PDB file of C-alpha atoms and ligand atoms in Angstrom:
ATOM      1  CA  MET A 654     -36.929 -15.442  13.952  1.00  0.00           C
ATOM      2  CA  GLN A 655     -38.581 -14.242  17.175  1.00  0.00           C
ATOM      3  CA  ALA A 656     -36.642 -11.420  18.679  1.00  0.00           C
ATOM      4  CA  ALA A 657     -35.176 -12.300  22.086  1.00  0.00           C
ATOM      5  CA  GLY A 658     -37.418 -10.782  24.865  1.00  0.00           C
ATOM      6  CA  PRO A 659     -36.396  -8.800  27.818  1.00  0.00           C
ATOM      7  CA  GLY A 660     -34.386 -10.886  30.303  1.00  0.00           C
ATOM      8  CA  SER A 661     -34.091 -13.673  27.610  1.00  0.00           C
ATOM      9  CA  GLY A 662     -31.373 -16.138  28.469  1.00  0.00           C
ATOM     10  CA  ALA A 663     -31.580 -15.498  32.347  1.00  0.00           C
ATOM     11  CA  ALA A 664     -30.977 -18.663  34.269  1.00  0.00           C
ATOM     12  CA  TRP A 665     -34.614 -18.661  35.705  1.00  0.00           C
ATOM     13  CA  GLU A 666     -36.128 -18.652  32.204  1.00  0.00           C
ATOM     14  CA  PRO A 667     -37.003 -22.058  30.596  1.00  0.00           C
ATOM     15  CA  MET A 668     -34.697 -22.713  27.705  1.00  0.00           C
ATOM     16  CA  ASN A 669     -37.592 -23.145  25.250  1.00  0.00           C
ATOM     17  CA  VAL A 670     -38.779 -19.612  25.275  1.00  0.00           C
ATOM     18  CA  ASP A 671     -37.293 -18.756  21.892  1.00  0.00           C
ATOM     19  CA  LEU A 672     -37.523 -20.533  18.321  1.00  0.00           C
ATOM     20  CA  ASP A 673     -34.092 -22.181  18.493  1.00  0.00           C
ATOM     21  CA  SER A 674     -34.210 -25.337  16.555  1.00  0.00           C
ATOM     22  CA  PRO A 675     -32.595 -28.642  17.492  1.00  0.00           C
ATOM     23  CA  PRO A 676     -29.557 -29.838  15.475  1.00  0.00           C
ATOM     24  CA  GLU A 677     -30.269 -30.738  11.865  1.00  0.00           C
ATOM     25  CA  VAL A 678     -29.231 -34.226  11.091  1.00  0.00           C
ATOM     26  CA  LEU A 679     -28.140 -34.733   7.483  1.00  0.00           C
ATOM     27  CA  ARG A 680     -26.578 -38.113   7.567  1.00  0.00           C
ATOM     28  CA  GLY A 681     -28.724 -41.107   8.197  1.00  0.00           C
ATOM     29  CA  ASP A 682     -25.902 -43.511   9.303  1.00  0.00           C
ATOM     30  CA  LEU A 683     -24.271 -40.988  11.737  1.00  0.00           C
ATOM     31  CA  PRO A 684     -22.134 -42.884  14.066  1.00  0.00           C
ATOM     32  CA  ARG A 685     -23.963 -42.608  17.530  1.00  0.00           C
ATOM     33  CA  GLY A 686     -20.901 -43.190  19.725  1.00  0.00           C
ATOM     34  CA  GLY A 687     -17.283 -44.347  19.786  1.00  0.00           C
ATOM     35  CA  TYR A 688     -15.885 -40.785  19.654  1.00  0.00           C
ATOM     36  CA  ARG A 689     -12.490 -40.255  21.293  1.00  0.00           C
ATOM     37  CA  ILE A 690     -11.351 -36.994  19.918  1.00  0.00           C
ATOM     38  CA  ALA A 691     -13.048 -33.797  19.199  1.00  0.00           C
ATOM     39  CA  LEU A 692     -11.402 -31.045  16.951  1.00  0.00           C
ATOM     40  CA  PHE A 693     -12.692 -27.451  17.069  1.00  0.00           C
ATOM     41  CA  ASP A 694     -12.050 -24.556  14.867  1.00  0.00           C
ATOM     42  CA  PHE A 695     -11.780 -21.285  16.818  1.00  0.00           C
ATOM     43  CA  ASP A 696     -13.200 -18.109  15.180  1.00  0.00           C
ATOM     44  CA  GLY A 697     -16.912 -18.351  14.678  1.00  0.00           C
ATOM     45  CA  THR A 698     -17.046 -21.951  16.206  1.00  0.00           C
ATOM     46  CA  LEU A 699     -16.014 -20.869  19.663  1.00  0.00           C
ATOM     47  CA  SER A 700     -14.720 -17.398  19.803  1.00  0.00           C
ATOM     48  CA  LEU A 701     -16.601 -14.435  18.789  1.00  0.00           C
ATOM     49  CA  ILE A 702     -13.805 -12.053  19.634  1.00  0.00           C
ATOM     50  CA  ARG A 703     -13.267 -11.568  15.919  1.00  0.00           C
ATOM     51  CA  ARG A 704     -16.745 -11.581  14.871  1.00  0.00           C
ATOM     52  CA  ASN A 705     -16.590  -8.632  12.527  1.00  0.00           C
ATOM     53  CA  TRP A 706     -13.703  -9.762  10.559  1.00  0.00           C
ATOM     54  CA  PRO A 707     -15.391  -9.979   7.089  1.00  0.00           C
ATOM     55  CA  ALA A 708     -16.399  -6.510   7.541  1.00  0.00           C
ATOM     56  CA  ILE A 709     -12.861  -5.517   7.769  1.00  0.00           C
ATOM     57  CA  MET A 710     -11.251  -7.816   5.229  1.00  0.00           C
ATOM     58  CA  ILE A 711     -13.837  -7.546   2.499  1.00  0.00           C
ATOM     59  CA  PRO A 712     -13.747  -3.620   2.188  1.00  0.00           C
ATOM     60  CA  MET A 713      -9.969  -3.536   2.538  1.00  0.00           C
ATOM     61  CA  MET A 714      -9.644  -5.833  -0.468  1.00  0.00           C
ATOM     62  CA  VAL A 715     -12.435  -4.146  -2.392  1.00  0.00           C
ATOM     63  CA  ASP A 716     -10.545  -0.685  -1.852  1.00  0.00           C
ATOM     64  CA  GLU A 717      -7.200  -2.353  -3.086  1.00  0.00           C
ATOM     65  CA  LEU A 718      -8.984  -3.652  -6.333  1.00  0.00           C
ATOM     66  CA  ALA A 719     -10.984  -0.420  -7.050  1.00  0.00           C
ATOM     67  CA  ARG A 720      -7.797   1.550  -7.191  1.00  0.00           C
ATOM     68  CA  LEU A 721      -6.945  -0.466 -10.292  1.00  0.00           C
ATOM     69  CA  GLU A 722      -9.769   0.975 -12.216  1.00  0.00           C
ATOM     70  CA  SER A 723     -10.617  -2.179 -14.073  1.00  0.00           C
ATOM     71  CA  GLY A 724     -14.048  -0.913 -15.054  1.00  0.00           C
ATOM     72  CA  GLU A 725     -15.851  -3.261 -12.590  1.00  0.00           C
ATOM     73  CA  SER A 726     -18.393  -1.538 -10.204  1.00  0.00           C
ATOM     74  CA  ARG A 727     -17.712  -1.714  -6.385  1.00  0.00           C
ATOM     75  CA  GLU A 728     -20.602  -4.242  -6.053  1.00  0.00           C
ATOM     76  CA  ALA A 729     -19.080  -6.508  -8.776  1.00  0.00           C
ATOM     77  CA  LEU A 730     -15.705  -6.324  -6.947  1.00  0.00           C
ATOM     78  CA  ALA A 731     -17.349  -6.990  -3.477  1.00  0.00           C
ATOM     79  CA  ALA A 732     -19.066 -10.062  -4.973  1.00  0.00           C
ATOM     80  CA  THR A 733     -15.740 -11.418  -6.255  1.00  0.00           C
ATOM     81  CA  VAL A 734     -14.086 -10.597  -3.041  1.00  0.00           C
ATOM     82  CA  GLU A 735     -16.696 -12.282  -0.777  1.00  0.00           C
ATOM     83  CA  GLU A 736     -16.771 -15.307  -2.802  1.00  0.00           C
ATOM     84  CA  PHE A 737     -12.985 -16.019  -2.396  1.00  0.00           C
ATOM     85  CA  VAL A 738     -12.832 -14.733   1.156  1.00  0.00           C
ATOM     86  CA  MET A 739     -15.555 -17.105   2.403  1.00  0.00           C
ATOM     87  CA  ARG A 740     -14.412 -20.019   0.144  1.00  0.00           C
ATOM     88  CA  LEU A 741     -10.909 -19.774   1.819  1.00  0.00           C
ATOM     89  CA  ASN A 742     -12.283 -19.160   5.358  1.00  0.00           C
ATOM     90  CA  GLY A 743     -10.881 -21.707   7.800  1.00  0.00           C
ATOM     91  CA  LYS A 744      -7.536 -21.865   5.977  1.00  0.00           C
ATOM     92  CA  GLN A 745      -4.896 -19.627   7.239  1.00  0.00           C
ATOM     93  CA  THR A 746      -5.420 -15.901   6.731  1.00  0.00           C
ATOM     94  CA  ILE A 747      -2.471 -15.673   4.204  1.00  0.00           C
ATOM     95  CA  TYR A 748      -4.316 -17.718   1.659  1.00  0.00           C
ATOM     96  CA  GLN A 749      -6.980 -14.942   1.385  1.00  0.00           C
ATOM     97  CA  MET A 750      -4.137 -12.502   1.078  1.00  0.00           C
ATOM     98  CA  MET A 751      -2.430 -14.572  -1.831  1.00  0.00           C
ATOM     99  CA  GLN A 752      -5.713 -14.686  -3.529  1.00  0.00           C
ATOM    100  CA  LEU A 753      -5.919 -10.817  -3.377  1.00  0.00           C
ATOM    101  CA  ALA A 754      -2.472 -10.507  -4.835  1.00  0.00           C
ATOM    102  CA  ASP A 755      -3.474 -12.763  -7.785  1.00  0.00           C
ATOM    103  CA  GLU A 756      -6.567 -10.663  -8.257  1.00  0.00           C
ATOM    104  CA  VAL A 757      -4.474  -7.432  -8.318  1.00  0.00           C
ATOM    105  CA  SER A 758      -2.190  -9.005 -10.826  1.00  0.00           C
ATOM    106  CA  ARG A 759      -5.155 -10.130 -12.893  1.00  0.00           C
ATOM    107  CA  ARG A 760      -6.260  -6.733 -13.227  1.00  0.00           C
ATOM    108  CA  GLY A 761      -2.816  -5.381 -14.279  1.00  0.00           C
ATOM    109  CA  GLY A 762      -1.851  -3.978 -10.887  1.00  0.00           C
ATOM    110  CA  VAL A 763       1.399  -4.870  -9.018  1.00  0.00           C
ATOM    111  CA  PRO A 764       0.456  -6.555  -5.714  1.00  0.00           C
ATOM    112  CA  ALA A 765       2.090  -6.115  -2.295  1.00  0.00           C
ATOM    113  CA  GLU A 766       3.513  -9.301  -0.634  1.00  0.00           C
ATOM    114  CA  PRO A 767       0.530 -11.273   0.709  1.00  0.00           C
ATOM    115  CA  LEU A 768       2.387 -10.986   4.166  1.00  0.00           C
ATOM    116  CA  GLU A 769       2.172  -7.281   3.975  1.00  0.00           C
ATOM    117  CA  TYR A 770      -1.537  -7.501   3.000  1.00  0.00           C
ATOM    118  CA  LYS A 771      -2.085  -9.650   6.048  1.00  0.00           C
ATOM    119  CA  ARG A 772      -0.225  -7.274   8.436  1.00  0.00           C
ATOM    120  CA  ARG A 773      -2.497  -4.381   7.130  1.00  0.00           C
ATOM    121  CA  TYR A 774      -5.647  -6.400   7.631  1.00  0.00           C
ATOM    122  CA  HIS A 775      -4.560  -7.454  11.041  1.00  0.00           C
ATOM    123  CA  ASP A 776      -3.763  -3.827  12.000  1.00  0.00           C
ATOM    124  CA  LEU A 777      -7.332  -2.743  10.973  1.00  0.00           C
ATOM    125  CA  LEU A 778      -8.991  -5.646  12.642  1.00  0.00           C
ATOM    126  CA  TRP A 779      -6.925  -5.120  15.918  1.00  0.00           C
ATOM    127  CA  VAL A 780      -8.302  -1.649  16.314  1.00  0.00           C
ATOM    128  CA  GLN A 781     -11.904  -3.182  16.631  1.00  0.00           C
ATOM    129  CA  ILE A 782     -10.886  -6.248  18.791  1.00  0.00           C
ATOM    130  CA  GLU A 783      -7.997  -4.878  21.098  1.00  0.00           C
ATOM    131  CA  ASP A 784     -10.694  -3.471  23.554  1.00  0.00           C
ATOM    132  CA  ARG A 785     -12.604  -6.669  23.740  1.00  0.00           C
ATOM    133  CA  VAL A 786      -9.390  -8.797  24.530  1.00  0.00           C
ATOM    134  CA  ALA A 787      -8.338  -6.441  27.180  1.00  0.00           C
ATOM    135  CA  GLY A 788     -11.774  -6.458  28.684  1.00  0.00           C
ATOM    136  CA  LEU A 789     -11.834 -10.159  28.735  1.00  0.00           C
ATOM    137  CA  LYS A 790      -8.453 -10.346  30.347  1.00  0.00           C
ATOM    138  CA  SER A 791      -9.398  -7.677  33.018  1.00  0.00           C
ATOM    139  CA  GLY A 792     -12.669  -9.329  33.774  1.00  0.00           C
ATOM    140  CA  ARG A 793     -14.634  -6.430  32.657  1.00  0.00           C
ATOM    141  CA  LEU A 794     -16.124  -8.490  29.963  1.00  0.00           C
ATOM    142  CA  ASP A 795     -17.767 -11.878  30.540  1.00  0.00           C
ATOM    143  CA  PRO A 796     -16.139 -14.768  28.423  1.00  0.00           C
ATOM    144  CA  GLU A 797     -19.661 -16.450  28.252  1.00  0.00           C
ATOM    145  CA  GLU A 798     -20.849 -13.290  26.262  1.00  0.00           C
ATOM    146  CA  HIS A 799     -18.032 -13.662  23.568  1.00  0.00           C
ATOM    147  CA  VAL A 800     -18.287 -17.213  22.698  1.00  0.00           C
ATOM    148  CA  VAL A 801     -20.750 -19.187  20.613  1.00  0.00           C
ATOM    149  CA  PRO A 802     -23.564 -19.794  23.245  1.00  0.00           C
ATOM    150  CA  GLY A 803     -23.018 -22.887  25.438  1.00  0.00           C
ATOM    151  CA  SER A 804     -19.404 -23.317  24.401  1.00  0.00           C
ATOM    152  CA  HIS A 805     -17.918 -23.678  27.944  1.00  0.00           C
ATOM    153  CA  ALA A 806     -20.643 -26.029  29.276  1.00  0.00           C
ATOM    154  CA  PHE A 807     -20.383 -28.184  26.048  1.00  0.00           C
ATOM    155  CA  LEU A 808     -16.660 -28.479  26.232  1.00  0.00           C
ATOM    156  CA  GLN A 809     -16.836 -29.510  29.739  1.00  0.00           C
ATOM    157  CA  ARG A 810     -19.399 -32.044  28.889  1.00  0.00           C
ATOM    158  CA  LEU A 811     -17.176 -33.541  26.134  1.00  0.00           C
ATOM    159  CA  THR A 812     -14.208 -33.576  28.491  1.00  0.00           C
ATOM    160  CA  ASP A 813     -16.365 -35.257  31.199  1.00  0.00           C
ATOM    161  CA  ALA A 814     -17.285 -37.987  28.725  1.00  0.00           C
ATOM    162  CA  GLY A 815     -13.524 -38.692  28.316  1.00  0.00           C
ATOM    163  CA  LEU A 816     -13.006 -37.105  24.886  1.00  0.00           C
ATOM    164  CA  THR A 817      -9.674 -35.395  24.158  1.00  0.00           C
ATOM    165  CA  LEU A 818     -10.121 -31.867  22.647  1.00  0.00           C
ATOM    166  CA  TYR A 819      -8.005 -30.250  20.208  1.00  0.00           C
ATOM    167  CA  LEU A 820      -8.304 -26.802  18.674  1.00  0.00           C
ATOM    168  CA  ALA A 821      -6.966 -25.668  15.192  1.00  0.00           C
ATOM    169  CA  SER A 822      -7.439 -22.199  13.805  1.00  0.00           C
ATOM    170  CA  GLY A 823      -6.361 -20.368  10.609  1.00  0.00           C
ATOM    171  CA  THR A 824      -5.534 -17.449  12.808  1.00  0.00           C
ATOM    172  CA  ASP A 825      -1.894 -16.954  13.958  1.00  0.00           C
ATOM    173  CA  LEU A 826      -0.929 -19.175  16.734  1.00  0.00           C
ATOM    174  CA  ASN A 827       0.172 -16.529  19.221  1.00  0.00           C
ATOM    175  CA  TYR A 828      -3.078 -14.646  18.923  1.00  0.00           C
ATOM    176  CA  VAL A 829      -5.151 -17.904  19.222  1.00  0.00           C
ATOM    177  CA  ARG A 830      -3.362 -18.870  22.382  1.00  0.00           C
ATOM    178  CA  ASP A 831      -3.879 -15.303  23.903  1.00  0.00           C
ATOM    179  CA  GLU A 832      -7.548 -15.294  22.963  1.00  0.00           C
ATOM    180  CA  VAL A 833      -8.118 -18.894  24.164  1.00  0.00           C
ATOM    181  CA  ALA A 834      -6.803 -17.818  27.480  1.00  0.00           C
ATOM    182  CA  ALA A 835      -8.783 -14.587  27.499  1.00  0.00           C
ATOM    183  CA  LEU A 836     -11.927 -16.630  26.858  1.00  0.00           C
ATOM    184  CA  ARG A 837     -11.070 -19.208  29.686  1.00  0.00           C
ATOM    185  CA  LEU A 838     -11.022 -21.938  27.307  1.00  0.00           C
ATOM    186  CA  GLU A 839      -7.391 -22.971  28.058  1.00  0.00           C
ATOM    187  CA  PRO A 840      -8.075 -25.778  30.505  1.00  0.00           C
ATOM    188  CA  PHE A 841     -10.011 -27.687  27.815  1.00  0.00           C
ATOM    189  CA  PHE A 842      -7.153 -27.781  25.307  1.00  0.00           C
ATOM    190  CA  GLY A 843      -4.004 -27.482  27.152  1.00  0.00           C
ATOM    191  CA  GLU A 844      -1.130 -28.005  24.680  1.00  0.00           C
ATOM    192  CA  ARG A 845      -3.350 -29.143  22.058  1.00  0.00           C
ATOM    193  CA  ILE A 846      -3.893 -25.779  20.250  1.00  0.00           C
ATOM    194  CA  PHE A 847      -2.621 -25.276  16.845  1.00  0.00           C
ATOM    195  CA  GLY A 848      -2.737 -22.082  14.572  1.00  0.00           C
ATOM    196  CA  ALA A 849      -1.040 -20.450  11.689  1.00  0.00           C
ATOM    197  CA  LEU A 850       2.742 -19.931  11.849  1.00  0.00           C
ATOM    198  CA  ASP A 851       4.874 -17.428   9.817  1.00  0.00           C
ATOM    199  CA  ASP A 852       5.983 -20.276   7.803  1.00  0.00           C
ATOM    200  CA  TYR A 853       2.623 -21.066   6.647  1.00  0.00           C
ATOM    201  CA  LYS A 854       3.555 -24.602   5.161  1.00  0.00           C
ATOM    202  CA  GLN A 855       4.323 -25.726   8.720  1.00  0.00           C
ATOM    203  CA  PHE A 856       0.658 -25.668   9.630  1.00  0.00           C
ATOM    204  CA  SER A 857      -2.732 -26.711   8.072  1.00  0.00           C
ATOM    205  CA  LYS A 858      -6.001 -28.154   9.389  1.00  0.00           C
ATOM    206  CA  ALA A 859      -5.119 -31.247   7.177  1.00  0.00           C
ATOM    207  CA  GLN A 860      -1.925 -31.712   9.030  1.00  0.00           C
ATOM    208  CA  VAL A 861      -3.566 -31.462  12.457  1.00  0.00           C
ATOM    209  CA  ILE A 862      -6.271 -33.961  11.316  1.00  0.00           C
ATOM    210  CA  GLY A 863      -3.285 -36.127  10.040  1.00  0.00           C
ATOM    211  CA  ARG A 864      -1.656 -36.145  13.498  1.00  0.00           C
ATOM    212  CA  ILE A 865      -5.059 -36.903  15.150  1.00  0.00           C
ATOM    213  CA  GLY A 866      -5.337 -39.738  12.837  1.00  0.00           C
ATOM    214  CA  GLU A 867      -2.073 -41.054  14.076  1.00  0.00           C
ATOM    215  CA  LYS A 868      -3.024 -40.463  17.686  1.00  0.00           C
ATOM    216  CA  LEU A 869      -6.293 -42.552  17.040  1.00  0.00           C
ATOM    217  CA  ARG A 870      -4.347 -45.451  15.633  1.00  0.00           C
ATOM    218  CA  GLU A 871      -2.145 -45.345  18.636  1.00  0.00           C
ATOM    219  CA  LEU A 872      -5.347 -45.558  20.814  1.00  0.00           C
ATOM    220  CA  GLY A 873      -6.419 -48.492  18.619  1.00  0.00           C
ATOM    221  CA  ALA A 874      -9.428 -46.384  17.621  1.00  0.00           C
ATOM    222  CA  PRO A 875     -10.869 -46.048  13.865  1.00  0.00           C
ATOM    223  CA  PRO A 876     -10.761 -42.788  12.005  1.00  0.00           C
ATOM    224  CA  GLU A 877     -14.548 -42.429  12.747  1.00  0.00           C
ATOM    225  CA  ALA A 878     -13.693 -41.795  16.460  1.00  0.00           C
ATOM    226  CA  LEU A 879     -12.866 -38.223  15.377  1.00  0.00           C
ATOM    227  CA  VAL A 880     -15.659 -35.703  15.585  1.00  0.00           C
ATOM    228  CA  SER A 881     -14.940 -31.987  14.540  1.00  0.00           C
ATOM    229  CA  PHE A 882     -16.891 -28.671  14.758  1.00  0.00           C
ATOM    230  CA  GLY A 883     -16.312 -25.886  12.530  1.00  0.00           C
ATOM    231  CA  ASP A 884     -18.071 -22.920  10.736  1.00  0.00           C
ATOM    232  CA  GLY A 885     -15.919 -23.036   7.585  1.00  0.00           C
ATOM    233  CA  TYR A 886     -15.526 -25.354   4.545  1.00  0.00           C
ATOM    234  CA  VAL A 887     -12.098 -26.429   5.197  1.00  0.00           C
ATOM    235  CA  GLU A 888     -12.468 -28.249   8.691  1.00  0.00           C
ATOM    236  CA  ILE A 889     -15.777 -29.825   7.276  1.00  0.00           C
ATOM    237  CA  GLU A 890     -14.069 -31.033   4.055  1.00  0.00           C
ATOM    238  CA  GLU A 891     -10.761 -32.377   5.703  1.00  0.00           C
ATOM    239  CA  THR A 892     -12.730 -34.186   8.472  1.00  0.00           C
ATOM    240  CA  LYS A 893     -14.887 -35.877   6.034  1.00  0.00           C
ATOM    241  CA  ARG A 894     -11.850 -36.970   4.055  1.00  0.00           C
ATOM    242  CA  ALA A 895     -10.312 -38.359   7.091  1.00  0.00           C
ATOM    243  CA  GLY A 896     -13.429 -40.507   7.901  1.00  0.00           C
ATOM    244  CA  GLY A 897     -14.653 -38.414  10.653  1.00  0.00           C
ATOM    245  CA  THR A 898     -17.919 -36.901  11.607  1.00  0.00           C
ATOM    246  CA  ALA A 899     -18.280 -33.121  10.794  1.00  0.00           C
ATOM    247  CA  ILE A 900     -20.604 -30.892  12.755  1.00  0.00           C
ATOM    248  CA  GLY A 901     -21.287 -27.581  11.048  1.00  0.00           C
ATOM    249  CA  VAL A 902     -21.660 -24.696  13.354  1.00  0.00           C
ATOM    250  CA  ALA A 903     -23.770 -22.227  11.523  1.00  0.00           C
ATOM    251  CA  SER A 904     -23.332 -19.496  14.157  1.00  0.00           C
ATOM    252  CA  GLU A 905     -25.021 -16.172  14.133  1.00  0.00           C
ATOM    253  CA  GLU A 906     -22.104 -14.158  15.459  1.00  0.00           C
ATOM    254  CA  GLU A 907     -23.710 -10.887  15.868  1.00  0.00           C
ATOM    255  CA  THR A 908     -26.998 -11.919  17.497  1.00  0.00           C
ATOM    256  CA  ARG A 909     -25.784 -15.177  19.140  1.00  0.00           C
ATOM    257  CA  ARG A 910     -29.298 -16.569  18.433  1.00  0.00           C
ATOM    258  CA  GLY A 911     -30.445 -19.266  16.001  1.00  0.00           C
ATOM    259  CA  VAL A 912     -28.880 -20.553  12.862  1.00  0.00           C
ATOM    260  CA  ASN A 913     -27.157 -18.499  10.134  1.00  0.00           C
ATOM    261  CA  ALA A 914     -28.702 -19.569   6.753  1.00  0.00           C
ATOM    262  CA  TRP A 915     -25.839 -18.541   4.690  1.00  0.00           C
ATOM    263  CA  LYS A 916     -23.398 -20.527   6.716  1.00  0.00           C
ATOM    264  CA  ARG A 917     -25.710 -23.374   6.918  1.00  0.00           C
ATOM    265  CA  ASP A 918     -26.182 -23.749   3.194  1.00  0.00           C
ATOM    266  CA  ARG A 919     -22.404 -23.535   2.695  1.00  0.00           C
ATOM    267  CA  LEU A 920     -21.619 -26.290   5.436  1.00  0.00           C
ATOM    268  CA  VAL A 921     -24.263 -28.510   3.956  1.00  0.00           C
ATOM    269  CA  GLY A 922     -22.481 -28.056   0.648  1.00  0.00           C
ATOM    270  CA  ALA A 923     -19.041 -28.931   2.214  1.00  0.00           C
ATOM    271  CA  GLY A 924     -20.558 -32.219   3.446  1.00  0.00           C
ATOM    272  CA  ALA A 925     -21.618 -31.510   7.107  1.00  0.00           C
ATOM    273  CA  ASP A 926     -23.223 -34.434   8.839  1.00  0.00           C
ATOM    274  CA  VAL A 927     -25.018 -32.307  11.376  1.00  0.00           C
ATOM    275  CA  ILE A 928     -25.824 -28.431  11.560  1.00  0.00           C
ATOM    276  CA  THR A 929     -26.116 -26.574  14.742  1.00  0.00           C
ATOM    277  CA  GLY A 930     -26.305 -22.891  15.384  1.00  0.00           C
ATOM    278  CA  ASP A 931     -24.639 -22.972  18.925  1.00  0.00           C
ATOM    279  CA  TYR A 932     -24.251 -25.452  21.898  1.00  0.00           C
ATOM    280  CA  ARG A 933     -27.028 -24.506  23.976  1.00  0.00           C
ATOM    281  CA  ARG A 934     -28.991 -27.808  23.091  1.00  0.00           C
ATOM    282  CA  SER A 935     -26.023 -29.728  24.542  1.00  0.00           C
ATOM    283  CA  ASP A 936     -28.486 -32.544  25.555  1.00  0.00           C
ATOM    284  CA  ASP A 937     -29.401 -32.904  21.848  1.00  0.00           C
ATOM    285  CA  LEU A 938     -25.780 -32.862  20.675  1.00  0.00           C
ATOM    286  CA  ALA A 939     -24.577 -35.199  23.277  1.00  0.00           C
ATOM    287  CA  LYS A 940     -27.438 -37.579  22.453  1.00  0.00           C
ATOM    288  CA  LEU A 941     -26.525 -37.561  18.814  1.00  0.00           C
ATOM    289  CA  LEU A 942     -23.024 -38.336  19.546  1.00  0.00           C
ATOM    290  CA  GLY A 943     -23.881 -40.931  21.994  1.00  0.00           C
ATOM    291  CA  ILE A 944     -22.188 -39.326  24.989  1.00  0.00           C
ATOM    292  CA  ALA A 945     -25.285 -38.352  26.876  1.00  0.00           C
TER     293      ALA A 945
HETATM  294 MG1  LIG B1243     -14.077 -20.298  11.757  1.00  0.00          MG
END
């Protein structure tokens, strides 16, 4: 990928100065219209506040397993951890911690409670993101710089086109609400924000998608009237299961440019209908969805 040049992204520059590719359409019979509800995942799909979370979660888990001296190398443990952490990404964080507890048991250790692992993880992560959240709230940091590029304008476009927007995140609801507000995304979602609860069985993306299905029936709209956007397996698979269109957001969370190849391949494997790296090409996305 071409490096972003000086001043890249300034309003006066044409949009085609870099090598960003248009959305990749993987489904021939993609419905080109009729969408009523759009569902968004939060972290990695809109928000980049928690962008370094795998760099916190994976080493924490590897440390936990390495203490058990199972004879596996740190590299081998890291590969095991990365596989399940990424496979479960999109579900509530507690599921990743439940898997860690299983991995500890499997190696003859006595695991802590998954909720305790989750608390430790969040404490470590919070050290990294606390300043970001505070800076966004105080106005010192620009919300546009801490979202997947083009998020605000694209959400506005969907809203203007008459779609109702929902947000569902595997992160705890109180944090999601706080970070949605810090990023000035609240007006787009209102009360339609869902996240993990202490009683983890009271929330899942499948449940939210089920409720959206009921809403669509009330509106006299078919299941195909749902389009969802996500950078994880879970939202893609659940959306497809419900009969909706799934847009895989293969965001590059650090550079904020282009498509992340690793995410793209996984999202394609999960059944995504379209892949995009971000929302800067909102004309192309809007045309694909028939809302141009
Ligand atoms: Mg995500």
